Amino acid sequence: MAEKHVYYFGNGKADGNATMKETLGGKGANLAEMTNIGIPVPAGFTITTDVCVYYNDTNNQYPPGLKDQVEDALKKVEKAMGAKYGCTENPLLVSCRSGARESMPGMMDTVLNIGLNEDTVNALAKQANDERFAWDSYRRFIQMYGDVVMQLPLTSDGEDRFELILEEHREKAGVHYDHELTVDQLKAIVDDYKKVVKDTLGKEFPTDPMEQLWGAIGAVFGSWSNDRAVVYRRQYNIPHEWGTATNVQAMAFGNLGDDCATGVGLTRDCSMGDPGFCGDYLINAQGEDVVAGIRVPKRIETQLEDDMPEAYKQLDDIAKKLEKHYKDVQDIEFTVQRGKVWLLQTRNAKRTGFAAVRIAVDLVEEGLIDEKEAVGNKRRIPADDLNQLLQPIFDPAVKKAAQDEGRHMTTGINAGPGAATGQIVLSAEKAEAMFNEDNDVALMLVRKETSPEDLRGMRVSKGILTAQGGASSHAALVSRQMGKACVVGADELSINYADKTVSAGDKVLKEGDWITIDGFTGEVFEGKIDTSPSEVMRVLEGKMKPEESETYQRYAKLMSWADEHRKLKVRANCEPGDVAEEAVAFGCEGVGLCRTEHMFFDKVEAMRKMILAEDLETRKKAVDEILPHQREDFESLFRTMAGRPVTIRLLDPPLHEFLSDRHLEEEPGLDKKLAEMTGKSVEDIHRRVAELEELNPMLGHRGCRLGVVYPEITAMQARAIFEAACNVKADGIDVHPEVMIPLVGFLSEYRNQEKIVREQADAVFEEKNTNIEYMVGTMIEIPRAALCADEIAQGAEFFSFGTNDLTQTTLGMSRDDYGTFIPYYKENDIVPADPFQTVDQDGVGKLMKIGVEGGRSTRGDLKIGICGEHGGDPASVMFCHTIGLDYVSCSPRRIPIARLAAAQIALTSK
Ligand code: PEP
Ligand code: MG
């Protein structure tokens, strides 16, 4: 039997179901599922994703047998709908829509009203008893098909030719909206549309319905490879090999009169997660009108029940049934045709971090899911999205002051929560160019309407502001997914692309001027507004009571569920002080990396004296000056960590970071000062600095190589650690120091340093007449250490993967310079992700596995963690779980993310 390429759905029965997303794409699988559970869905069929792969691999060919299968399925659709495709009496019209395994909102193509020509349009007019509707549908079809399938080029001024014709006719007719055009005017537009196709492309607009259908199917499959779809997949790590399915479905019409509507709804709000069916709809309109933002849509939650009570009830029931069935918030597309509701799509809705947390917690409370599902399913709350709850917001008082100063411009729809201030930029292209020039630039992308074309610009902007479009417009949806602050539909804004101005009332701002949006409330202000910490942060910092913040309470509940299930411990990379306190507030279970050199930067004079010393005695004297400062710092860290383990790494960076030619150049007179300080001549200072200069400092005299050559530095640091530990212990506070030797490659290097550390420990304990349990271990951050881990574990009591250096040395890519080429690498799919953010599992990860196996083959209970930046990256955290690490360590703000990611992998891995 021929391979099955086409799956039919209709009349309560479907060939497929919701589990078949790989074959049918998300949309196709859910259309089948909805059909099977008795939700009204217009009949149709899905052509599989395999056909897309075949089509794109074979230069637009179809697999054998497809044509027959499509024709058979079309016959079934005709039967189910009681109409005939291409028939001049009772014509069936179809839509053709994309639908990949994971939703890619608005990134691929759709064609509606397929099957219309001069004959069928008249039949449709008779059948619907509405000539205007029929001609409007035909007009739309030519425009959509002309754009999407025939790819009618824009004019040399970048204008859409169809839109120009439409505008011309509206002007001639003296009307504002398309629905005010008469039948004769629409007929004239159709003629002009056909003419522009012929004149521009040199061929007629197709009239054969089967030719139209295959044209649309090919365009949908081809749209998998368009630029914005490719960019989107890269952003969300969707494999290019998947392909999209194509769904051909009988049209339901929302534009047959005032008892018709079309809309997109959410079974609960996806910006903040508030319960209740909501969304946008338009009466007497077709689907694309809502998402394209041509007319400002009405709100389901406030207006639909009054406008169409019957349809509202049907929809509300369907929304509840879908949530119960899918056990998650749904994003639906629907059409009301003469009072009857038809569902055209359902999918798990994209949501912000705020909404994700609230919806997960609410669904547990409503009994729809359990706690394990709430935290364990990374699709429900992508761990990274927790970040949004920690981002700054506007302080109400500061905002009120801006209001009092008369800076409030307008209020739109709050589509993506967050506070954003940035310089106005009016095109995505320009935003991208400005960002490439300066990564720190704060931009606000301001557009008339949201469009999927803006994806690249949205990615580099702090926030997005549009004058048109509703909360469900595609780009609003995407901005929420990106976690960007977003305000849409601020219709008092007038945006003039030619003059490069944005105005509201008498306020006129230019491109480059500052503007501010509050994505929680939809408010727009001219100028900058300062932000303040989020509610969760305020509670964590003790500035707000937990009971005053529902957001915090939900966050805390979720975190407690995550902690119950995760296996990995989560530590912090931090130094003493505020950051350490923050780390504790975020739930760290110890310090995985205290970089001691950060403290040296505060005592740079003593450090410089040490560097300039050319004999042991002088160096020792300089080092001794540093000791009390280090001790004080360590004491502070031990106290803050109150009994949690603290890993302190010995001095690591090349010495020239403290003193180099650059310092001498940037600080005039420094050479003289140093000469006075050390009793040397200015020439000697310059000579010594020149001696220290290295061509390749990252591979030079750094890490344990410093301690090996200057053992007195190691001795001083170890003494400071143990003295501090004893002092804190004397105050009744538990201490667990873990001394970590950096950049070890040879067991002998480790042994050399370990000896000094242990000698100092013994000496201090004897002096203080006490004893403290401590550990000595090493970083695994160069390939030799991973490869020889079995040997190194003969000495080291713990390992911590320094994946920053391990990535640098494994890939041979300088961690300080890779920014010049890695964007190109990502853009061209040479690497799947930035290897300095997400562990390169095939390379660096393989070395980590070798390191774990080697280390534990020598020392079965070897404690192993990670302290490179990757320790706070969800995918890397999950990898660390998989290879059996004991903990991850990351910067304090990433701790909640790491806790959640660790629970997600623990709950989903076997
Ligand atoms: C590392 O190399 O991963 C590490 C944590 O050390 P640093 O970043 O300080 O070199
Ligand atoms: Mg390192």
PDB file of C-alpha atoms in Angstrom, residues 12 25-26 51 91 160 189 264 268 327 400 425 558 586 592 599 670 731 855 874 898:
ATOM      1  CA  GLY A  12     -16.812  13.750  14.178  1.00  0.00           C
ATOM      2  CA  GLY A  25       2.087  19.301  12.840  1.00  0.00           C
ATOM      3  CA  GLY A  26       0.474  20.887  15.887  1.00  0.00           C
ATOM      4  CA  VAL A  51       5.778  15.756   2.256  1.00  0.00           C
ATOM      5  CA  PRO A  91     -19.010  25.657  -4.585  1.00  0.00           C
ATOM      6  CA  ASP A 160       2.252  46.582  -1.734  1.00  0.00           C
ATOM      7  CA  ILE A 189     -10.874  46.274  -7.713  1.00  0.00           C
ATOM      8  CA  VAL A 264      -8.709  34.512  18.369  1.00  0.00           C
ATOM      9  CA  ARG A 268      -7.277  32.451  30.185  1.00  0.00           C
ATOM     10  CA  LYS A 327      -5.122  20.295  30.739  1.00  0.00           C
ATOM     11  CA  LYS A 400       2.884  59.207  38.970  1.00  0.00           C
ATOM     12  CA  VAL A 425      13.353  53.083  16.281  1.00  0.00           C
ATOM     13  CA  LEU A 558       6.404  26.719  42.622  1.00  0.00           C
ATOM     14  CA  PHE A 586      17.341  33.126  45.976  1.00  0.00           C
ATOM     15  CA  GLY A 592      30.257  26.957  44.240  1.00  0.00           C
ATOM     16  CA  MET A 599      38.593  40.926  46.206  1.00  0.00           C
ATOM     17  CA  LEU A 670      50.913  55.765  38.107  1.00  0.00           C
ATOM     18  CA  ASP A 731      31.136  32.423  67.162  1.00  0.00           C
ATOM     19  CA  GLY A 855      37.196  10.892  38.776  1.00  0.00           C
ATOM     20  CA  PRO A 874      18.573  25.384  31.648  1.00  0.00           C
ATOM     21  CA  ALA A 898      18.595  26.436  37.805  1.00  0.00           C
TER      22      ALA A 898
END
